[in-house]
Short mmCIF file of C-alpha atoms and ligand atoms in Angstrom, two decimals:
data_model
loop_
_atom_site.label_atom_id
_atom_site.label_comp_id
_atom_site.label_asym_id
_atom_site.label_seq_id
_atom_site.Cartn_x
_atom_site.Cartn_y
_atom_site.Cartn_z
CA UNK A 292 2.94 -9.89 -19.19
CA UNK A 293 3.68 -12.47 -16.52
CA UNK A 294 1.74 -14.37 -13.91
CA UNK A 295 2.50 -14.11 -10.20
CA UNK A 296 1.86 -17.62 -8.97
CA UNK A 297 0.68 -17.90 -5.41
CA UNK A 298 -0.05 -20.96 -3.33
CA UNK A 299 -3.57 -21.18 -1.89
CA UNK A 300 -4.04 -20.14 1.71
CA UNK A 301 -7.01 -21.61 3.59
CA UNK A 302 -9.56 -19.21 5.01
CA UNK A 303 -9.39 -21.02 8.35
CA UNK A 304 -6.13 -19.17 8.98
CA UNK A 305 -8.03 -15.88 8.94
CA UNK A 306 -11.11 -17.31 10.62
CA UNK A 307 -9.18 -18.16 13.80
CA UNK A 308 -8.98 -14.42 14.57
CA UNK A 309 -12.67 -13.77 14.07
CA UNK A 310 -15.64 -14.07 16.38
CA UNK A 311 -17.55 -17.26 15.54
CA UNK A 312 -20.48 -15.57 13.79
CA UNK A 313 -18.09 -13.63 11.59
CA UNK A 314 -16.06 -16.75 10.81
CA UNK A 315 -19.23 -18.62 9.83
CA UNK A 316 -20.26 -15.84 7.44
CA UNK A 317 -16.89 -16.07 5.74
CA UNK A 318 -17.08 -19.82 5.39
CA UNK A 319 -20.61 -19.65 3.95
CA UNK A 320 -19.58 -16.97 1.46
CA UNK A 321 -16.64 -19.10 0.32
CA UNK A 322 -18.90 -22.07 -0.37
CA UNK A 323 -21.31 -19.86 -2.30
CA UNK A 324 -18.51 -18.36 -4.38
CA UNK A 325 -17.05 -21.78 -5.13
CA UNK A 326 -20.41 -22.90 -6.45
CA UNK A 327 -21.18 -19.76 -8.43
CA UNK A 328 -17.75 -19.38 -10.00
CA UNK A 329 -17.12 -23.01 -10.90
CA UNK A 330 -15.50 -23.20 -14.34
CA UNK A 331 -14.52 -19.53 -14.39
CA UNK A 332 -11.25 -17.85 -13.54
CA UNK A 333 -11.09 -14.60 -11.56
CA UNK A 334 -8.17 -12.66 -13.01
CA UNK A 335 -6.47 -9.67 -11.43
CA UNK A 336 -4.33 -7.48 -13.64
CA UNK A 337 -2.08 -4.71 -12.33
CA UNK A 338 1.21 -3.03 -13.12
CA UNK A 339 3.66 -4.38 -10.57
CA UNK A 340 4.31 -7.51 -8.55
CA UNK A 341 6.08 -5.65 -5.74
CA UNK A 342 5.97 -2.25 -4.12
CA UNK A 343 2.90 -0.32 -3.13
CA UNK A 344 -0.45 -1.14 -1.64
CA UNK A 345 -2.04 -2.89 -4.63
CA UNK A 346 0.68 -5.52 -4.92
CA UNK A 347 0.58 -5.87 -1.15
CA UNK A 348 -3.12 -6.69 -1.18
CA UNK A 349 -3.04 -8.95 -4.21
CA UNK A 350 -0.42 -11.13 -2.54
CA UNK A 351 -2.97 -11.89 0.12
CA UNK A 352 -6.35 -11.78 -1.60
CA UNK A 353 -5.29 -13.95 -4.52
CA UNK A 354 -3.93 -16.56 -2.10
CA UNK A 355 -7.13 -16.51 -0.02
CA UNK A 356 -9.27 -16.63 -3.18
CA UNK A 357 -7.44 -19.77 -4.23
CA UNK A 358 -7.76 -21.14 -0.71
CA UNK A 359 -11.52 -20.56 -0.93
CA UNK A 360 -11.60 -22.85 -3.96
CA UNK A 361 -12.00 -20.09 -6.57
CA UNK A 362 -9.49 -20.18 -9.42
CA UNK A 363 -8.02 -16.75 -8.72
CA UNK A 364 -4.97 -15.50 -10.63
CA UNK A 365 -2.76 -12.46 -10.91
CA UNK A 366 -1.13 -11.08 -14.05
CA UNK A 367 1.29 -8.16 -14.27
CA UNK A 368 1.30 -6.16 -17.47
CA UNK A 369 4.34 -5.15 -19.47
CA UNK A 370 5.22 -1.56 -20.19
CA UNK A 371 8.18 0.52 -21.24
CA UNK A 372 9.54 3.55 -19.35
CA UNK A 373 7.46 5.96 -21.46
CA UNK A 374 4.29 4.03 -20.63
CA UNK A 375 5.06 4.20 -16.90
CA UNK A 376 5.87 7.90 -17.14
CA UNK A 377 2.45 8.46 -18.67
CA UNK A 378 0.65 6.29 -16.14
CA UNK A 379 2.51 7.91 -13.24
CA UNK A 380 1.32 11.24 -14.64
CA UNK A 381 -2.22 9.89 -14.73
CA UNK A 382 -1.81 8.68 -11.15
CA UNK A 383 -0.67 12.15 -10.09
CA UNK A 384 -3.47 13.86 -12.03
CA UNK A 385 -6.12 11.72 -10.34
CA UNK A 386 -4.61 12.87 -7.08
CA UNK A 387 -4.92 16.44 -8.39
CA UNK A 388 -1.19 16.96 -8.70
CA UNK A 389 0.92 17.70 -11.78
CA UNK A 390 3.91 15.44 -11.00
CA UNK A 391 6.42 15.71 -13.84
CA UNK A 392 4.53 18.64 -15.43
CA UNK A 393 4.03 16.67 -18.64
CA UNK A 394 0.66 16.53 -20.33
CA UNK A 395 -1.75 13.80 -21.34
CA UNK A 396 -1.79 14.76 -25.00
CA UNK A 397 -2.55 12.72 -28.14
CA UNK A 398 0.99 11.40 -28.24
CA UNK A 399 0.67 10.12 -24.68
CA UNK A 400 -2.69 8.56 -25.49
CA UNK A 401 -1.34 6.86 -28.57
CA UNK A 402 1.61 5.35 -26.68
CA UNK A 403 -0.64 4.24 -23.82
CA UNK A 404 -2.94 2.50 -26.30
CA UNK A 405 -0.09 0.83 -28.20
CA UNK A 406 1.39 -0.70 -25.05
CA UNK A 407 -1.99 -1.91 -23.84
CA UNK A 408 -2.90 -3.34 -27.25
CA UNK A 409 0.13 -5.63 -26.97
CA UNK A 410 -0.89 -6.62 -23.46
CA UNK A 411 -4.44 -7.26 -24.56
CA UNK A 412 -3.26 -9.72 -27.21
CA UNK A 413 -1.47 -11.71 -24.53
CA UNK A 414 -4.34 -11.44 -22.11
CA UNK A 415 -6.83 -12.77 -24.61
CA UNK A 416 -4.78 -15.92 -24.98
CA UNK A 417 -5.47 -16.65 -21.30
CA UNK A 418 -8.86 -15.14 -20.48
CA UNK A 419 -11.96 -17.00 -21.58
CA UNK A 420 -15.38 -15.50 -22.20
CA UNK A 421 -17.35 -15.55 -18.93
CA UNK A 422 -14.20 -15.20 -16.80
CA UNK A 423 -14.12 -12.31 -14.36
CA UNK A 424 -11.34 -9.77 -14.76
CA UNK A 425 -10.49 -7.14 -12.16
CA UNK A 426 -8.30 -4.47 -13.69
CA UNK A 427 -6.43 -2.35 -11.17
CA UNK A 428 -5.70 1.35 -11.52
CA UNK A 429 -5.10 3.65 -14.51
CA UNK A 430 -2.34 1.46 -15.96
CA UNK A 431 -4.92 -1.15 -16.92
CA UNK A 432 -7.92 1.03 -17.85
CA UNK A 433 -7.25 0.81 -21.58
CA UNK A 434 -7.77 -2.96 -21.43
CA UNK A 435 -11.46 -2.62 -20.53
CA UNK A 436 -13.00 -2.33 -24.02
CA UNK A 437 -11.06 -5.26 -25.51
CA UNK A 438 -11.91 -7.59 -22.64
CA UNK A 439 -15.57 -6.61 -22.64
CA UNK A 440 -15.69 -7.22 -26.40
CA UNK A 441 -14.20 -10.68 -25.80
CA UNK A 442 -17.07 -11.56 -23.47
CA UNK A 443 -15.33 -11.28 -20.08
CA UNK A 444 -17.02 -9.75 -17.03
CA UNK A 445 -14.87 -6.74 -16.31
CA UNK A 446 -14.53 -4.70 -13.12
CA UNK A 447 -12.21 -1.72 -13.05
CA UNK A 448 -10.81 -0.98 -9.61
CA UNK A 449 -9.36 2.41 -8.81
CA UNK A 450 -7.26 2.59 -5.67
CA UNK A 451 -6.63 6.31 -5.88
CA UNK A 452 -8.57 9.54 -5.94
CA UNK A 453 -9.04 12.82 -4.16
CA UNK A 454 -11.84 14.07 -2.00
CA UNK A 455 -12.57 17.20 -4.04
CA UNK A 456 -12.15 17.68 -7.79
CA UNK A 457 -9.65 20.09 -9.30
CA UNK A 458 -8.64 20.83 -12.88
CA UNK A 459 -5.85 18.25 -13.13
CA UNK A 460 -8.01 15.60 -11.53
CA UNK A 461 -10.71 16.28 -14.15
CA UNK A 462 -8.11 16.03 -16.93
CA UNK A 463 -6.99 12.65 -15.60
CA UNK A 464 -10.55 11.37 -15.61
CA UNK A 465 -11.18 12.78 -19.10
CA UNK A 466 -8.24 10.68 -20.32
CA UNK A 467 -9.59 7.50 -18.73
CA UNK A 468 -13.29 7.91 -19.32
CA UNK A 469 -13.47 6.57 -22.89
CA UNK A 470 -11.83 3.30 -21.80
CA UNK A 471 -13.55 2.57 -18.55
CA UNK A 472 -17.12 3.44 -19.52
CA UNK A 473 -17.66 -0.08 -20.84
CA UNK A 474 -16.79 -1.78 -17.52
CA UNK A 475 -19.48 -3.87 -15.85
CA UNK A 476 -18.52 -2.69 -12.37
CA UNK A 477 -16.38 0.01 -10.75
CA UNK A 478 -14.63 -0.39 -7.42
CA UNK A 479 -13.42 2.59 -5.40
CA UNK A 480 -11.84 2.85 -1.96
CA UNK A 481 -14.12 5.78 -0.98
CA UNK A 482 -17.45 7.10 -2.18
CA UNK A 483 -15.87 10.57 -2.60
CA UNK A 484 -13.59 9.22 -5.35
CA UNK A 485 -16.37 8.22 -7.73
CA UNK A 486 -16.67 10.55 -10.75
CA UNK A 487 -20.21 11.91 -11.20
CA UNK A 488 -20.59 10.26 -14.61
CA UNK A 489 -20.10 6.69 -13.36
CA UNK A 490 -23.45 4.88 -13.08
CA UNK A 491 -24.32 4.63 -9.44
CA UNK A 492 -25.68 1.09 -9.68
CA UNK A 493 -22.31 -0.14 -10.97
CA UNK A 494 -20.28 1.33 -8.12
CA UNK A 495 -18.83 -0.72 -5.26
CA UNK A 496 -17.04 0.98 -2.41
CA UNK A 497 -14.45 -1.48 -1.12
CA UNK A 498 -11.73 -0.19 1.21
CA UNK A 499 -8.48 -2.19 1.31
CA UNK A 500 -7.60 -4.64 4.06
CA UNK A 501 -4.51 -6.19 5.57
CA UNK A 502 -3.54 -9.73 6.40
CA UNK A 503 -2.41 -10.32 9.98
CA UNK A 504 -0.46 -13.41 8.91
CA UNK A 505 1.58 -11.98 6.07
CA UNK A 506 5.30 -11.40 6.54
CA UNK A 507 4.41 -7.70 6.79
CA UNK A 508 2.06 -8.06 9.73
CA UNK A 509 2.73 -11.35 11.51
CA UNK A 510 3.48 -11.16 15.22
CA UNK A 511 7.19 -10.91 15.97
CA UNK A 512 8.64 -11.28 19.39
CA UNK A 513 10.68 -8.25 20.50
CA UNK A 514 13.96 -10.09 20.22
CA UNK A 515 13.29 -11.00 16.61
CA UNK A 516 12.47 -7.36 15.92
CA UNK A 517 15.66 -6.11 17.46
CA UNK A 518 17.91 -8.71 15.86
CA UNK A 519 16.27 -8.30 12.46
CA UNK A 520 17.01 -4.59 12.52
CA UNK A 521 20.51 -5.21 13.79
CA UNK A 522 21.35 -7.83 11.17
CA UNK A 523 20.13 -5.51 8.42
CA UNK A 524 22.31 -2.74 9.79
CA UNK A 525 19.33 -0.52 10.53
CA UNK A 526 19.63 -0.33 14.32
CA UNK A 527 22.76 -0.82 16.36
CA UNK A 528 21.90 -2.83 19.41
CA UNK A 529 24.49 -3.31 22.09
CA UNK A 530 23.73 -6.94 22.81
CA UNK A 531 22.08 -8.55 19.83
CA UNK A 532 20.84 -12.09 20.02
CA UNK A 533 23.46 -14.39 18.52
CA UNK A 534 23.01 -14.88 14.82
CA UNK A 535 22.37 -18.60 15.19
CA UNK A 536 19.70 -17.92 17.76
CA UNK A 537 18.27 -15.29 15.44
CA UNK A 538 18.20 -17.71 12.51
CA UNK A 539 16.28 -20.13 14.68
CA UNK A 540 13.80 -17.56 15.98
CA UNK A 541 12.94 -15.92 12.72
CA UNK A 542 11.92 -19.21 11.18
CA UNK A 543 8.63 -18.69 9.40
CA UNK A 544 8.96 -14.93 9.58
CA UNK A 545 10.66 -14.32 6.25
CA UNK A 546 14.32 -14.14 5.36
CA UNK A 547 16.67 -11.33 6.21
CA UNK A 548 20.13 -11.25 4.76
CA UNK A 549 23.06 -10.02 6.76
CA UNK A 550 24.07 -6.63 5.47
CA UNK A 551 26.54 -3.92 6.38
CA UNK A 552 23.69 -1.46 6.44
CA UNK A 553 20.48 -0.60 4.66
CA UNK A 554 20.90 2.99 5.80
CA UNK A 555 21.87 5.22 2.92
CA UNK A 556 24.60 7.56 3.95
CA UNK A 557 24.80 7.57 7.72
CA UNK A 558 25.07 5.46 10.83
CA UNK A 559 22.50 2.91 12.00
CA UNK A 560 19.93 4.16 14.50
CA UNK A 561 21.29 3.87 18.06
CA UNK A 562 19.72 0.98 19.94
CA UNK A 563 18.38 3.22 22.72
CA UNK A 564 16.84 5.85 20.40
CA UNK A 565 13.08 6.23 20.06
CA UNK A 566 12.17 5.96 16.42
CA UNK A 567 9.74 8.17 14.55
CA UNK A 568 9.04 6.34 11.32
CA UNK A 569 7.47 6.99 7.95
CA UNK A 570 7.38 4.08 5.49
CA UNK A 571 6.44 5.04 1.94
CA UNK A 572 7.26 4.75 -1.68
CA UNK A 573 9.45 7.68 -2.75
CA UNK A 574 6.47 9.53 -4.16
CA UNK A 575 6.11 13.31 -3.90
CA UNK A 576 2.60 12.93 -2.57
CA UNK A 577 3.85 10.97 0.44
CA UNK A 578 5.98 14.03 1.28
CA UNK A 579 8.99 12.26 2.78
CA UNK A 580 10.86 15.52 2.19
CA UNK A 581 8.30 17.47 4.24
CA UNK A 582 8.61 15.00 7.12
CA UNK A 583 12.40 15.33 6.99
CA UNK A 584 12.28 19.12 6.92
CA UNK A 585 9.67 19.36 9.69
CA UNK A 586 11.63 17.01 11.94
CA UNK A 587 14.95 18.77 11.31
CA UNK A 588 13.56 22.27 11.82
CA UNK A 589 11.92 21.39 15.12
CA UNK A 590 14.47 18.97 16.46
CA UNK A 591 15.44 21.11 19.44
CA UNK A 592 11.89 20.86 20.79
CA UNK A 593 11.73 17.06 20.59
CA UNK A 594 13.08 14.67 23.23
CA UNK A 595 16.83 14.08 22.79
CA UNK A 596 16.40 10.40 22.02
CA UNK A 597 14.01 10.95 19.07
CA UNK A 598 15.42 9.78 15.72
CA UNK A 599 13.64 9.94 12.37
CA UNK A 600 13.68 6.95 10.02
CA UNK A 601 12.38 7.40 6.49
CA UNK A 602 12.02 3.96 4.97
CA UNK A 603 11.26 3.42 1.33
CA UNK A 604 12.04 0.88 -1.33
CA UNK A 605 15.29 0.53 -3.17
CA UNK A 606 13.92 2.44 -6.13
CA UNK A 607 15.82 0.56 -8.76
CA UNK A 608 13.33 -2.26 -8.24
CA UNK A 609 10.05 -0.41 -8.82
CA UNK A 610 9.53 -0.26 -12.55
CA UNK A 611 6.22 1.55 -12.54
CA UNK A 612 7.47 4.46 -10.39
CA UNK A 613 9.90 6.61 -12.37
CA UNK A 614 9.60 9.47 -9.87
CA UNK A 615 11.08 7.44 -7.02
CA UNK A 616 14.77 8.09 -7.77
CA UNK A 617 14.26 11.84 -7.93
CA UNK A 618 12.41 12.02 -4.63
CA UNK A 619 14.98 9.88 -2.83
CA UNK A 620 17.79 12.00 -4.30
CA UNK A 621 16.23 15.22 -3.06
CA UNK A 622 15.74 13.78 0.44
CA UNK A 623 19.39 12.73 0.47
CA UNK A 624 20.52 16.14 -0.70
CA UNK A 625 18.47 17.84 1.96
CA UNK A 626 19.86 15.60 4.68
CA UNK A 627 23.44 16.08 3.55
CA UNK A 628 23.02 19.87 3.65
CA UNK A 629 22.15 19.74 7.35
CA UNK A 630 24.31 20.25 10.35
CA UNK A 631 25.96 17.05 11.67
CA UNK A 632 24.08 17.24 14.96
CA UNK A 633 20.80 17.09 13.06
CA UNK A 634 21.97 14.65 10.43
CA UNK A 635 22.94 12.01 12.96
CA UNK A 636 19.29 11.82 14.06
CA UNK A 637 17.89 11.35 10.55
CA UNK A 638 18.18 8.01 8.75
CA UNK A 639 17.16 7.20 5.20
CA UNK A 640 16.87 3.58 4.18
CA UNK A 641 16.52 1.73 0.89
CA UNK A 642 14.72 -1.52 1.59
CA UNK A 643 15.53 -4.35 -0.82
CA UNK A 644 12.74 -5.10 -3.27
CA UNK A 645 14.09 -8.25 -4.90
CA UNK A 646 12.73 -10.46 -2.15
CA UNK A 647 9.16 -9.60 -1.22
CA UNK A 648 9.29 -11.53 2.05
CA UNK A 649 12.51 -9.94 3.18
CA UNK A 650 11.17 -6.48 2.41
CA UNK A 651 7.95 -7.19 4.25
CA UNK A 652 9.74 -8.63 7.26
CA UNK A 653 11.94 -5.53 7.50
CA UNK A 654 8.94 -3.19 7.29
CA UNK A 655 7.21 -5.31 9.93
CA UNK A 656 10.19 -5.05 12.28
CA UNK A 657 10.60 -1.30 11.68
CA UNK A 658 6.93 -0.62 12.36
CA UNK A 659 7.03 -2.67 15.56
CA UNK A 660 10.22 -0.93 16.68
CA UNK A 661 8.84 2.59 16.09
CA UNK A 662 7.61 4.68 19.00
CA UNK A 663 5.50 6.83 16.68
CA UNK A 664 4.56 6.28 13.04
CA UNK A 665 3.94 9.23 10.76
CA UNK A 666 2.10 9.32 7.44
CA UNK A 667 2.19 12.90 6.25
CA UNK A 668 0.73 12.25 2.80
CA UNK A 669 -0.54 15.26 0.85
CA UNK A 670 -3.20 13.04 -0.71
CA UNK A 671 -3.74 9.35 -0.07
CA UNK A 672 -5.93 6.75 -1.71
CA UNK A 673 -6.24 4.66 1.44
CA UNK A 674 -2.89 4.32 3.16
CA UNK A 675 -1.99 0.77 4.14
CA UNK A 676 1.08 2.32 5.76
CA UNK A 677 -1.41 3.64 8.32
CA UNK A 678 -3.37 0.39 8.72
CA UNK A 679 -0.20 -1.67 9.23
CA UNK A 680 1.18 0.20 12.27
CA UNK A 681 -2.36 0.48 13.65
CA UNK A 682 -2.58 -3.31 13.55
CA UNK A 683 0.71 -3.37 15.47
CA UNK A 684 -0.81 -1.09 18.14
CA UNK A 685 1.50 1.76 17.21
CA UNK A 686 0.29 5.35 17.66
CA UNK A 687 0.05 7.10 14.28
CA UNK A 688 0.16 10.79 13.37
CA UNK A 689 -1.24 11.19 9.86
CA UNK A 690 -2.73 13.76 7.51
CA UNK A 691 -6.52 13.95 7.41
CA UNK A 692 -6.66 13.15 3.70
CA UNK A 693 -8.33 10.44 1.62
CA UNK A 694 -8.73 7.01 3.16
CA UNK A 695 -6.66 7.93 6.22
CA UNK A 696 -9.80 9.68 7.47
CA UNK A 697 -11.68 6.38 7.30
CA UNK A 698 -9.10 4.76 9.56
CA UNK A 699 -8.13 7.32 12.18
CA UNK A 700 -10.54 9.02 14.48
CA UNK A 701 -8.60 11.96 15.92
CA UNK A 702 -7.69 11.51 19.55
CA UNK A 703 -9.37 8.11 19.69
CA UNK A 704 -7.10 5.72 17.79
CA UNK A 705 -4.42 8.09 16.47
CA UNK A 706 -3.85 11.74 15.69
CA UNK A 707 -4.93 13.54 12.51
CA UNK A 708 -3.32 16.59 10.99
CA UNK A 709 -6.02 18.78 9.49
CA UNK A 710 -3.56 20.51 7.20
CA UNK A 711 -1.17 18.04 5.52
CA UNK A 712 1.32 20.87 4.93
CA UNK A 713 1.47 21.77 8.62
CA UNK A 714 4.99 20.67 9.56
CA UNK A 715 4.85 22.22 13.03
CA UNK A 716 1.56 20.45 13.71
CA UNK A 717 3.09 17.13 12.67
CA UNK A 718 6.04 17.57 15.02
CA UNK A 719 3.73 18.71 17.82
CA UNK A 720 1.71 15.50 17.44
CA UNK A 721 4.87 13.40 17.50
CA UNK A 722 6.18 15.29 20.51
CA UNK A 723 2.92 14.81 22.45
CA UNK A 724 3.07 11.06 21.89
CA UNK A 725 6.74 10.76 22.77
CA UNK A 726 6.22 12.67 26.01
CA UNK A 727 3.04 10.85 27.00
CA UNK A 728 3.63 7.12 26.47
CA UNK A 729 0.43 6.23 28.28
CA UNK A 730 -1.77 8.10 25.82
CA UNK A 731 0.36 6.74 22.98
CA UNK A 732 -0.29 3.22 24.21
CA UNK A 733 -4.04 3.78 24.52
CA UNK A 734 -4.28 5.18 21.02
CA UNK A 735 -2.29 2.22 19.74
CA UNK A 736 -4.53 -0.32 21.44
CA UNK A 737 -7.67 1.26 20.02
CA UNK A 738 -5.99 1.43 16.61
CA UNK A 739 -5.49 -2.34 16.69
CA UNK A 740 -9.18 -2.84 17.51
CA UNK A 741 -10.21 -0.61 14.58
CA UNK A 742 -8.27 -2.77 12.14
CA UNK A 743 -9.61 -5.97 13.66
CA UNK A 744 -13.18 -4.70 13.32
CA UNK A 745 -13.04 -3.10 9.88
CA UNK A 746 -9.95 -3.75 7.81
CA UNK A 747 -9.27 -7.48 7.72
CA UNK A 748 -9.60 -9.69 4.66
CA UNK A 749 -12.94 -11.30 5.53
CA UNK A 750 -14.83 -8.04 4.95
CA UNK A 751 -12.95 -7.60 1.68
CA UNK A 752 -13.63 -11.16 0.49
CA UNK A 753 -17.33 -10.95 1.37
CA UNK A 754 -17.64 -7.78 -0.67
CA UNK A 755 -15.86 -9.45 -3.58
CA UNK A 756 -18.21 -12.42 -3.33
CA UNK A 757 -21.24 -10.15 -3.63
CA UNK A 758 -19.67 -8.24 -6.49
CA UNK A 759 -18.87 -11.39 -8.49
CA UNK A 760 -22.36 -12.75 -7.95
CA UNK A 761 -23.85 -9.51 -9.25
CA UNK A 762 -21.56 -9.49 -12.29
CA UNK A 763 -22.43 -12.96 -13.52
CA UNK A 764 -26.14 -13.06 -12.72
N1 UDP B 19 5.95 -0.71 1.34
C1 UDP B 19 6.92 -1.68 1.43
N2 UDP B 19 8.22 -1.33 1.35
C2 UDP B 19 8.59 -0.04 1.20
C3 UDP B 19 7.59 0.97 1.11
C4 UDP B 19 6.27 0.59 1.16
O1 UDP B 19 6.61 -2.87 1.60
O2 UDP B 19 9.78 0.23 1.15
C5 UDP B 19 4.56 -1.14 1.44
C6 UDP B 19 3.85 -0.64 2.68
O3 UDP B 19 4.20 -1.41 3.81
C7 UDP B 19 2.40 -0.78 2.25
C8 UDP B 19 2.46 -0.46 0.77
O4 UDP B 19 3.81 -0.65 0.36
O5 UDP B 19 1.97 -2.10 2.42
C9 UDP B 19 2.04 0.97 0.48
O6 UDP B 19 0.66 1.02 0.46
P1 UDP B 19 -0.14 2.36 0.69
O7 UDP B 19 -1.59 2.02 0.57
O8 UDP B 19 0.27 2.99 1.97
O9 UDP B 19 0.32 3.36 -0.45
P2 UDP B 19 0.60 3.21 -2.01
O10 UDP B 19 2.05 2.93 -2.11
O11 UDP B 19 -0.26 2.12 -2.54
O12 UDP B 19 0.28 4.55 -2.56
#
């Protein structure tokens, strides 16, 4: 187990974007929380420091919590490959999908418990009775009973779920139920994800949020975008800004190393191409392969300058996602089997994970460069990869599943695909937006407004403040 140490970030940074009444509410809540939580630590425990939406949010919320004067910390648990295979299975089950086809049998339970028992020992050396602990996702569920017994106030937060139950989903919950029942509070991203047996008065529905100032979302001027992508070998621009000029301009926007190319197997995207982008972990449920297939099969109907970029992490870095390598390999195989004329318009990237800021800056630049962003998830807890391009006023075509439905209103601030398996529908949506830039721009502008109104950190922090107050009263 290790601690991710983050410097405090003052709430005034966020407040400058908010209308004055909203900014005042945030400031008042921070003062209240400071008072109420004096002498206690608010701990967050999850399974990874990088990669995925939970790590993304903790980077920001922990820093703001500290900036608000609350001793907020973040610990990452230790596990071995077998543990992460089991927890990935649990993750898939809660999404209603079988993943690696393995089961959650007694052997799996016993290994899960052994790994968490070791983590609990370490945790109890740091956590004091009366501290607040937020445990994130199935990987941490088994820590609930031990922490409750030690006198901590424990909330279990589940970032995943599916809108309707199925057999696998029920099996996943049956595995977790004995551990989480003792929690003092439960946090879900959507009401639909709450199992019927969780006490209603302990449930908090808290959708995720994004930070407009993080390396992932900060404003970038168009030249920084284009040179960033050029320097990383992702896009070939004919007249890139000189590297010295680039180094000067990107100051404060995260580092980007000069690389031959981050494209796996293939040329960079031509500078004058219009990019259709999906950014995701290499997870079957994000269906990168489906996006690739749909794009390739319908390429002749799309404008000639449309290129697909599938951007995901360099999977060697994500220790809690054993499936990643397999999914990336099958996307590569599929691409290689295609005709050259198709292949040259499809680009797979492996974004470096060893430097969080660099990764975030690259995703930021890619999202800003994209003409259309796709998120064709088969199921989705919330989908920050939808919120992020929406903040950047990009038009998004995404499946109407999970939390994506809370973000996109079809035809108003993006396009929704009713059937997440409908490849033709996905391409039709992309095609419409590429051929009608005016509509695309309108959808993008309204998308930005949606995020400003509903998915920034102040709403998230206010909800946390209320939750903590209720837990310690
Ligand atoms: N992400 C990233 N680099 C990648 C792939 C994903 O930084 O190569 C980020 C992405 O920008 C988003 C998060 O990981 O912030 C994914 O969150 P989301 O809620 O979309 O899905 P999750 O991965 O949590 O299922």
